[in-house]
Amino acid sequence: AQSVTQPDIHITVSEGASLELRCNYSYGATPYLFWYVQSPGQGLQLLLKYFSGDTLVQGIKGFEAEFKRSQSSFNLRKPSVHWSDAAEYFCAVGARQAGTALIFGKGTTLSVSS
Amino acid sequence: DADVTQTPRNRITKTGKRIMLECSQTKGHDRMYWYRQDPGLGLRLIYYSFDVKDINKGEISDGYSVSRQAQAKFSLSLESAIPNQTALYFCATSDSSSSTDRYYGYTFGSGTRLTVV
């Protein structure tokens, strides 16, 4: 069965510093991969997705993620964090066959200090 | 109006009561999903439906039932609510067209915060 692991429950980063949020997946084949963000009291918004091709994908709000097949990872990065990036971030995987639903990780809460 | 509307936004109910959470969408999507969010547990899939005649259990369907009344409406019921069903519930939709971008391009509702006392 496919699964997603986000090893970090909570991360604090200084404003202006770089950010990396980790995501590892377990699946028999390369799944589709996603990062979502949830601001306090809000629903989920898609940041970026990987289906195939270039392993470095760009998303909204200056985020990017790199797919590494050898490490079964899809880590999210941002070169300079802004206070408004404080939120909860979820990694998700989807099987390549169409008859399934997304499976989400447990999330990483990002705090931004001034 | 929002593309995916969940009602109610907040609800407090008593243990043992039956409660229904409703989800309606104007996206024209054929796929609909119910997830629950608990602190530290992320989003877990309860049920999903790929069309009006197709209902599938997710990883945590026990204690829940669903009804797909129309392509645009997907309701989640708690037959006899218990306190550990206190959570934030999200409805989501997607499109099963051949474009991968759409069938995994979920649109989420704003959530229903349910408290069972």
PDB file of C-alpha atoms in Angstrom:
ATOM      1  CA  ALA A   1       0.000   0.000   0.000  1.00  0.00           C
ATOM      2  CA  GLN A   2       1.182   3.487  -0.712  1.00  0.00           C
ATOM      3  CA  SER A   3       2.114   5.741   2.190  1.00  0.00           C
ATOM      4  CA  VAL A   4       3.643   9.121   2.852  1.00  0.00           C
ATOM      5  CA  THR A   5       5.975  10.099   5.661  1.00  0.00           C
ATOM      6  CA  GLN A   6       6.737  13.636   6.741  1.00  0.00           C
ATOM      7  CA  PRO A   7       9.451  13.167   9.375  1.00  0.00           C
ATOM      8  CA  ASP A   8       9.245  16.672  10.836  1.00  0.00           C
ATOM      9  CA  ILE A   9       6.157  17.528  12.857  1.00  0.00           C
ATOM     10  CA  HIS A  10       7.134  21.123  13.531  1.00  0.00           C
ATOM     11  CA  ILE A  11       9.852  23.351  12.086  1.00  0.00           C
ATOM     12  CA  THR A  12      10.775  26.911  13.022  1.00  0.00           C
ATOM     13  CA  VAL A  13      12.668  29.053  10.544  1.00  0.00           C
ATOM     14  CA  SER A  14      13.829  32.627  10.788  1.00  0.00           C
ATOM     15  CA  GLU A  15      12.294  35.048   8.321  1.00  0.00           C
ATOM     16  CA  GLY A  16      14.565  35.318   5.290  1.00  0.00           C
ATOM     17  CA  ALA A  17      16.202  31.961   5.913  1.00  0.00           C
ATOM     18  CA  SER A  18      15.883  29.004   3.569  1.00  0.00           C
ATOM     19  CA  LEU A  19      13.416  26.202   4.129  1.00  0.00           C
ATOM     20  CA  GLU A  20      13.330  22.509   3.336  1.00  0.00           C
ATOM     21  CA  LEU A  21      10.417  20.265   4.310  1.00  0.00           C
ATOM     22  CA  ARG A  22      10.943  16.554   3.917  1.00  0.00           C
ATOM     23  CA  CYS A  23       8.620  14.021   2.346  1.00  0.00           C
ATOM     24  CA  ASN A  24       9.256  10.334   1.737  1.00  0.00           C
ATOM     25  CA  TYR A  25       6.881   7.973   0.030  1.00  0.00           C
ATOM     26  CA  SER A  26       6.458   4.248  -0.166  1.00  0.00           C
ATOM     27  CA  TYR A  27       5.001   2.862  -3.326  1.00  0.00           C
ATOM     28  CA  GLY A  28       5.713   0.108  -5.808  1.00  0.00           C
ATOM     29  CA  ALA A  29       6.084   2.481  -8.705  1.00  0.00           C
ATOM     30  CA  THR A  30       6.647   6.184  -9.023  1.00  0.00           C
ATOM     31  CA  PRO A  31       3.459   7.858  -7.874  1.00  0.00           C
ATOM     32  CA  TYR A  32       2.160  11.291  -8.612  1.00  0.00           C
ATOM     33  CA  LEU A  33       3.391  13.670  -5.904  1.00  0.00           C
ATOM     34  CA  PHE A  34       1.919  16.835  -4.470  1.00  0.00           C
ATOM     35  CA  TRP A  35       2.475  19.501  -1.853  1.00  0.00           C
ATOM     36  CA  TYR A  36      -0.459  21.341  -0.290  1.00  0.00           C
ATOM     37  CA  VAL A  37      -0.498  24.230   2.176  1.00  0.00           C
ATOM     38  CA  GLN A  38      -3.115  24.983   4.801  1.00  0.00           C
ATOM     39  CA  SER A  39      -3.118  28.403   6.408  1.00  0.00           C
ATOM     40  CA  PRO A  40      -4.735  28.695   9.843  1.00  0.00           C
ATOM     41  CA  GLY A  41      -8.488  28.259   9.612  1.00  0.00           C
ATOM     42  CA  GLN A  42      -8.380  27.670   5.879  1.00  0.00           C
ATOM     43  CA  GLY A  43      -8.782  24.795   3.455  1.00  0.00           C
ATOM     44  CA  LEU A  44      -5.972  23.250   1.464  1.00  0.00           C
ATOM     45  CA  GLN A  45      -4.279  24.925  -1.470  1.00  0.00           C
ATOM     46  CA  LEU A  46      -2.121  23.128  -4.024  1.00  0.00           C
ATOM     47  CA  LEU A  47       1.473  24.420  -4.074  1.00  0.00           C
ATOM     48  CA  LEU A  48       2.934  22.173  -6.749  1.00  0.00           C
ATOM     49  CA  LYS A  49       2.808  18.721  -8.293  1.00  0.00           C
ATOM     50  CA  TYR A  50       5.044  16.193 -10.010  1.00  0.00           C
ATOM     51  CA  PHE A  51       3.777  13.846 -12.678  1.00  0.00           C
ATOM     52  CA  SER A  52       6.787  13.140 -14.878  1.00  0.00           C
ATOM     53  CA  GLY A  53       9.683  14.818 -16.653  1.00  0.00           C
ATOM     54  CA  ASP A  54      11.889  17.404 -14.993  1.00  0.00           C
ATOM     55  CA  THR A  55      12.474  16.322 -11.415  1.00  0.00           C
ATOM     56  CA  LEU A  56      12.632  19.904 -10.147  1.00  0.00           C
ATOM     57  CA  VAL A  57       9.180  21.427 -10.170  1.00  0.00           C
ATOM     58  CA  GLN A  58       8.222  24.998  -9.518  1.00  0.00           C
ATOM     59  CA  GLY A  59       5.086  25.990  -7.688  1.00  0.00           C
ATOM     60  CA  ILE A  60       3.271  29.015  -6.432  1.00  0.00           C
ATOM     61  CA  LYS A  61       4.546  31.461  -3.818  1.00  0.00           C
ATOM     62  CA  GLY A  62       8.194  30.807  -4.706  1.00  0.00           C
ATOM     63  CA  PHE A  63       8.201  27.150  -3.645  1.00  0.00           C
ATOM     64  CA  GLU A  64       9.915  24.336  -5.484  1.00  0.00           C
ATOM     65  CA  ALA A  65      10.267  20.604  -4.912  1.00  0.00           C
ATOM     66  CA  GLU A  66      12.686  17.996  -6.151  1.00  0.00           C
ATOM     67  CA  PHE A  67      11.761  14.417  -6.888  1.00  0.00           C
ATOM     68  CA  LYS A  68      14.530  11.943  -6.115  1.00  0.00           C
ATOM     69  CA  ARG A  69      13.605   8.443  -7.181  1.00  0.00           C
ATOM     70  CA  SER A  70      16.616   6.811  -5.519  1.00  0.00           C
ATOM     71  CA  GLN A  71      15.631   8.261  -2.154  1.00  0.00           C
ATOM     72  CA  SER A  72      11.834   8.012  -2.627  1.00  0.00           C
ATOM     73  CA  SER A  73      11.675  11.637  -1.645  1.00  0.00           C
ATOM     74  CA  PHE A  74       9.914  14.796  -2.750  1.00  0.00           C
ATOM     75  CA  ASN A  75      11.245  17.586  -0.546  1.00  0.00           C
ATOM     76  CA  LEU A  76       9.798  21.078  -0.616  1.00  0.00           C
ATOM     77  CA  ARG A  77      12.123  24.074  -0.624  1.00  0.00           C
ATOM     78  CA  LYS A  78      12.013  27.834  -0.533  1.00  0.00           C
ATOM     79  CA  PRO A  79      15.130  30.025  -0.636  1.00  0.00           C
ATOM     80  CA  SER A  80      13.803  32.820   1.586  1.00  0.00           C
ATOM     81  CA  VAL A  81      10.880  32.359   3.937  1.00  0.00           C
ATOM     82  CA  HIS A  82       8.356  35.112   4.609  1.00  0.00           C
ATOM     83  CA  TRP A  83       6.264  35.435   7.769  1.00  0.00           C
ATOM     84  CA  SER A  84       3.161  34.700   5.683  1.00  0.00           C
ATOM     85  CA  ASP A  85       4.525  31.221   4.922  1.00  0.00           C
ATOM     86  CA  ALA A  86       3.679  30.105   8.451  1.00  0.00           C
ATOM     87  CA  ALA A  87       1.178  27.299   7.888  1.00  0.00           C
ATOM     88  CA  GLU A  88       0.804  23.552   7.814  1.00  0.00           C
ATOM     89  CA  TYR A  89       2.223  21.729   4.821  1.00  0.00           C
ATOM     90  CA  PHE A  90       1.072  18.375   3.524  1.00  0.00           C
ATOM     91  CA  CYS A  91       2.747  16.032   1.105  1.00  0.00           C
ATOM     92  CA  ALA A  92       0.446  13.686  -0.828  1.00  0.00           C
ATOM     93  CA  VAL A  93       0.783  10.791  -3.237  1.00  0.00           C
ATOM     94  CA  GLY A  94      -1.533   9.465  -5.898  1.00  0.00           C
ATOM     95  CA  ALA A  95      -1.272   6.173  -7.738  1.00  0.00           C
ATOM     96  CA  ARG A  96      -0.762   6.310 -11.486  1.00  0.00           C
ATOM     97  CA  GLN A  97      -3.920   4.379 -12.156  1.00  0.00           C
ATOM     98  CA  ALA A  98      -6.970   6.594 -12.076  1.00  0.00           C
ATOM     99  CA  GLY A  99      -9.117   4.601  -9.695  1.00  0.00           C
ATOM    100  CA  THR A 100      -7.674   5.788  -6.405  1.00  0.00           C
ATOM    101  CA  ALA A 101      -7.643   8.820  -4.153  1.00  0.00           C
ATOM    102  CA  LEU A 102      -4.813  10.932  -2.818  1.00  0.00           C
ATOM    103  CA  ILE A 103      -3.075   9.766   0.337  1.00  0.00           C
ATOM    104  CA  PHE A 104      -1.767  12.544   2.587  1.00  0.00           C
ATOM    105  CA  GLY A 105       1.090  12.702   5.042  1.00  0.00           C
ATOM    106  CA  LYS A 106       0.574  13.827   8.620  1.00  0.00           C
ATOM    107  CA  GLY A 107       1.775  17.315   7.896  1.00  0.00           C
ATOM    108  CA  THR A 108       4.567  19.642   8.997  1.00  0.00           C
ATOM    109  CA  THR A 109       3.769  22.848  10.839  1.00  0.00           C
ATOM    110  CA  LEU A 110       6.014  25.729   9.869  1.00  0.00           C
ATOM    111  CA  SER A 111       6.570  28.618  12.258  1.00  0.00           C
ATOM    112  CA  VAL A 112       8.451  31.703  11.121  1.00  0.00           C
ATOM    113  CA  SER A 113      10.369  33.757  13.669  1.00  0.00           C
ATOM    114  CA  SER A 114      11.332  37.394  13.198  1.00  0.00           C
TER     115      SER A 114
ATOM    116  CA  ASP B   1     -20.219  31.420  -4.367  1.00  0.00           C
ATOM    117  CA  ALA B   2     -17.525  28.926  -3.525  1.00  0.00           C
ATOM    118  CA  ASP B   3     -16.845  26.081  -5.974  1.00  0.00           C
ATOM    119  CA  VAL B   4     -17.144  23.503  -3.195  1.00  0.00           C
ATOM    120  CA  THR B   5     -19.537  24.360  -0.369  1.00  0.00           C
ATOM    121  CA  GLN B   6     -19.678  22.486   2.905  1.00  0.00           C
ATOM    122  CA  THR B   7     -22.505  22.886   5.379  1.00  0.00           C
ATOM    123  CA  PRO B   8     -22.568  23.430   8.249  1.00  0.00           C
ATOM    124  CA  ARG B   9     -19.254  25.207   8.891  1.00  0.00           C
ATOM    125  CA  ASN B  10     -19.364  24.356  12.582  1.00  0.00           C
ATOM    126  CA  ARG B  11     -21.478  21.894  14.509  1.00  0.00           C
ATOM    127  CA  ILE B  12     -21.659  20.701  18.076  1.00  0.00           C
ATOM    128  CA  THR B  13     -23.640  17.534  18.652  1.00  0.00           C
ATOM    129  CA  LYS B  14     -24.206  15.059  21.439  1.00  0.00           C
ATOM    130  CA  THR B  15     -22.955  11.513  21.656  1.00  0.00           C
ATOM    131  CA  GLY B  16     -25.349   9.086  19.997  1.00  0.00           C
ATOM    132  CA  LYS B  17     -26.977  11.619  17.709  1.00  0.00           C
ATOM    133  CA  ARG B  18     -27.151  11.150  13.947  1.00  0.00           C
ATOM    134  CA  ILE B  19     -25.612  13.956  11.995  1.00  0.00           C
ATOM    135  CA  MET B  20     -25.175  14.711   8.310  1.00  0.00           C
ATOM    136  CA  LEU B  21     -22.500  16.855   6.740  1.00  0.00           C
ATOM    137  CA  GLU B  22     -23.245  18.107   3.282  1.00  0.00           C
ATOM    138  CA  CYS B  23     -21.068  18.963   0.333  1.00  0.00           C
ATOM    139  CA  SER B  24     -22.148  20.526  -2.938  1.00  0.00           C
ATOM    140  CA  GLN B  25     -20.052  21.645  -5.881  1.00  0.00           C
ATOM    141  CA  THR B  26     -20.403  23.780  -8.962  1.00  0.00           C
ATOM    142  CA  LYS B  27     -17.184  22.558 -10.612  1.00  0.00           C
ATOM    143  CA  GLY B  28     -18.943  19.945 -12.724  1.00  0.00           C
ATOM    144  CA  HIS B  29     -16.518  17.357 -11.364  1.00  0.00           C
ATOM    145  CA  ASP B  30     -17.566  13.732 -11.222  1.00  0.00           C
ATOM    146  CA  ARG B  31     -15.300  12.648  -8.359  1.00  0.00           C
ATOM    147  CA  MET B  32     -15.922  13.588  -4.754  1.00  0.00           C
ATOM    148  CA  TYR B  33     -14.120  12.737  -1.512  1.00  0.00           C
ATOM    149  CA  TRP B  34     -14.509  13.035   2.232  1.00  0.00           C
ATOM    150  CA  TYR B  35     -11.449  13.401   4.473  1.00  0.00           C
ATOM    151  CA  ARG B  36     -11.106  14.093   8.159  1.00  0.00           C
ATOM    152  CA  GLN B  37      -8.275  16.072   9.671  1.00  0.00           C
ATOM    153  CA  ASP B  38      -7.000  15.508  13.184  1.00  0.00           C
ATOM    154  CA  PRO B  39      -4.015  17.277  14.748  1.00  0.00           C
ATOM    155  CA  GLY B  40      -0.883  15.260  14.127  1.00  0.00           C
ATOM    156  CA  LEU B  41      -2.651  12.770  11.881  1.00  0.00           C
ATOM    157  CA  GLY B  42      -3.021  14.772   8.690  1.00  0.00           C
ATOM    158  CA  LEU B  43      -5.920  14.080   6.345  1.00  0.00           C
ATOM    159  CA  ARG B  44      -7.354  10.597   6.277  1.00  0.00           C
ATOM    160  CA  LEU B  45      -9.711   9.354   3.591  1.00  0.00           C
ATOM    161  CA  ILE B  46     -13.186   8.329   4.754  1.00  0.00           C
ATOM    162  CA  TYR B  47     -15.103   7.676   1.530  1.00  0.00           C
ATOM    163  CA  TYR B  48     -14.842   8.592  -2.122  1.00  0.00           C
ATOM    164  CA  SER B  49     -17.154   8.441  -5.103  1.00  0.00           C
ATOM    165  CA  PHE B  50     -16.201   8.447  -8.764  1.00  0.00           C
ATOM    166  CA  ASP B  51     -19.752   8.898 -10.014  1.00  0.00           C
ATOM    167  CA  VAL B  52     -23.298   8.727  -8.692  1.00  0.00           C
ATOM    168  CA  LYS B  53     -23.362   4.920  -8.735  1.00  0.00           C
ATOM    169  CA  ASP B  54     -19.854   4.408  -7.401  1.00  0.00           C
ATOM    170  CA  ILE B  55     -19.029   4.593  -3.687  1.00  0.00           C
ATOM    171  CA  ASN B  56     -15.747   3.400  -2.194  1.00  0.00           C
ATOM    172  CA  LYS B  57     -14.529   3.063   1.369  1.00  0.00           C
ATOM    173  CA  GLY B  58     -11.386   4.824   2.443  1.00  0.00           C
ATOM    174  CA  GLU B  59      -9.017   3.917   5.251  1.00  0.00           C
ATOM    175  CA  ILE B  60     -11.318   5.014   8.099  1.00  0.00           C
ATOM    176  CA  SER B  61     -14.905   4.387   6.965  1.00  0.00           C
ATOM    177  CA  ASP B  62     -16.141   2.645  10.140  1.00  0.00           C
ATOM    178  CA  GLY B  63     -18.854   4.689  11.842  1.00  0.00           C
ATOM    179  CA  TYR B  64     -19.559   6.712   8.712  1.00  0.00           C
ATOM    180  CA  SER B  65     -21.823   6.382   5.694  1.00  0.00           C
ATOM    181  CA  VAL B  66     -22.213   8.466   2.558  1.00  0.00           C
ATOM    182  CA  SER B  67     -24.805   9.283  -0.041  1.00  0.00           C
ATOM    183  CA  ARG B  68     -24.175  10.614  -3.540  1.00  0.00           C
ATOM    184  CA  GLN B  69     -27.537  12.178  -4.257  1.00  0.00           C
ATOM    185  CA  ALA B  70     -26.458  13.756  -7.537  1.00  0.00           C
ATOM    186  CA  GLN B  71     -23.225  14.439  -9.333  1.00  0.00           C
ATOM    187  CA  ALA B  72     -22.945  17.722  -7.454  1.00  0.00           C
ATOM    188  CA  LYS B  73     -23.868  16.491  -3.962  1.00  0.00           C
ATOM    189  CA  PHE B  74     -22.054  14.138  -1.615  1.00  0.00           C
ATOM    190  CA  SER B  75     -23.189  13.808   2.008  1.00  0.00           C
ATOM    191  CA  LEU B  76     -21.386  12.231   4.940  1.00  0.00           C
ATOM    192  CA  SER B  77     -23.391  10.800   7.834  1.00  0.00           C
ATOM    193  CA  LEU B  78     -22.389   9.793  11.315  1.00  0.00           C
ATOM    194  CA  GLU B  79     -25.062   7.295  12.327  1.00  0.00           C
ATOM    195  CA  SER B  80     -24.353   7.526  16.048  1.00  0.00           C
ATOM    196  CA  ALA B  81     -21.773  10.181  16.800  1.00  0.00           C
ATOM    197  CA  ILE B  82     -19.029   9.491  19.329  1.00  0.00           C
ATOM    198  CA  PRO B  83     -16.479  11.907  20.831  1.00  0.00           C
ATOM    199  CA  ASN B  84     -13.518  10.524  18.862  1.00  0.00           C
ATOM    200  CA  GLN B  85     -15.268  11.645  15.686  1.00  0.00           C
ATOM    201  CA  THR B  86     -14.579  15.208  16.753  1.00  0.00           C
ATOM    202  CA  ALA B  87     -12.500  16.540  13.861  1.00  0.00           C
ATOM    203  CA  LEU B  88     -12.317  18.899  10.916  1.00  0.00           C
ATOM    204  CA  TYR B  89     -13.986  17.340   7.878  1.00  0.00           C
ATOM    205  CA  PHE B  90     -13.114  18.257   4.318  1.00  0.00           C
ATOM    206  CA  CYS B  91     -14.908  17.555   1.096  1.00  0.00           C
ATOM    207  CA  ALA B  92     -12.931  17.623  -2.150  1.00  0.00           C
ATOM    208  CA  THR B  93     -13.708  17.164  -5.834  1.00  0.00           C
ATOM    209  CA  SER B  94     -11.787  16.261  -8.972  1.00  0.00           C
ATOM    210  CA  ASP B  95     -12.399  15.572 -12.640  1.00  0.00           C
ATOM    211  CA  SER B  96     -11.872  12.131 -14.198  1.00  0.00           C
ATOM    212  CA  SER B  97     -11.165  13.387 -17.677  1.00  0.00           C
ATOM    213  CA  SER B  98      -8.152  11.884 -19.331  1.00  0.00           C
ATOM    214  CA  SER B  99      -6.009  14.763 -18.238  1.00  0.00           C
ATOM    215  CA  THR B 100      -3.983  13.720 -15.223  1.00  0.00           C
ATOM    216  CA  ASP B 101      -3.798  17.309 -14.193  1.00  0.00           C
ATOM    217  CA  ARG B 102      -7.513  17.368 -13.637  1.00  0.00           C
ATOM    218  CA  TYR B 103      -8.244  14.020 -12.033  1.00  0.00           C
ATOM    219  CA  TYR B 104      -5.763  14.727  -9.277  1.00  0.00           C
ATOM    220  CA  GLY B 105      -6.389  18.439  -9.236  1.00  0.00           C
ATOM    221  CA  TYR B 106      -8.439  18.458  -6.073  1.00  0.00           C
ATOM    222  CA  THR B 107     -10.636  21.402  -5.131  1.00  0.00           C
ATOM    223  CA  PHE B 108     -11.261  21.492  -1.387  1.00  0.00           C
ATOM    224  CA  GLY B 109     -14.148  22.943   0.532  1.00  0.00           C
ATOM    225  CA  SER B 110     -13.528  25.153   3.547  1.00  0.00           C
ATOM    226  CA  GLY B 111     -14.217  22.356   6.001  1.00  0.00           C
ATOM    227  CA  THR B 112     -16.773  21.508   8.688  1.00  0.00           C
ATOM    228  CA  ARG B 113     -15.595  21.578  12.268  1.00  0.00           C
ATOM    229  CA  LEU B 114     -17.535  18.915  14.162  1.00  0.00           C
ATOM    230  CA  THR B 115     -17.489  18.565  17.926  1.00  0.00           C
ATOM    231  CA  VAL B 116     -19.142  15.576  19.600  1.00  0.00           C
ATOM    232  CA  VAL B 117     -19.768  16.060  23.326  1.00  0.00           C
TER     233      VAL B 117
END
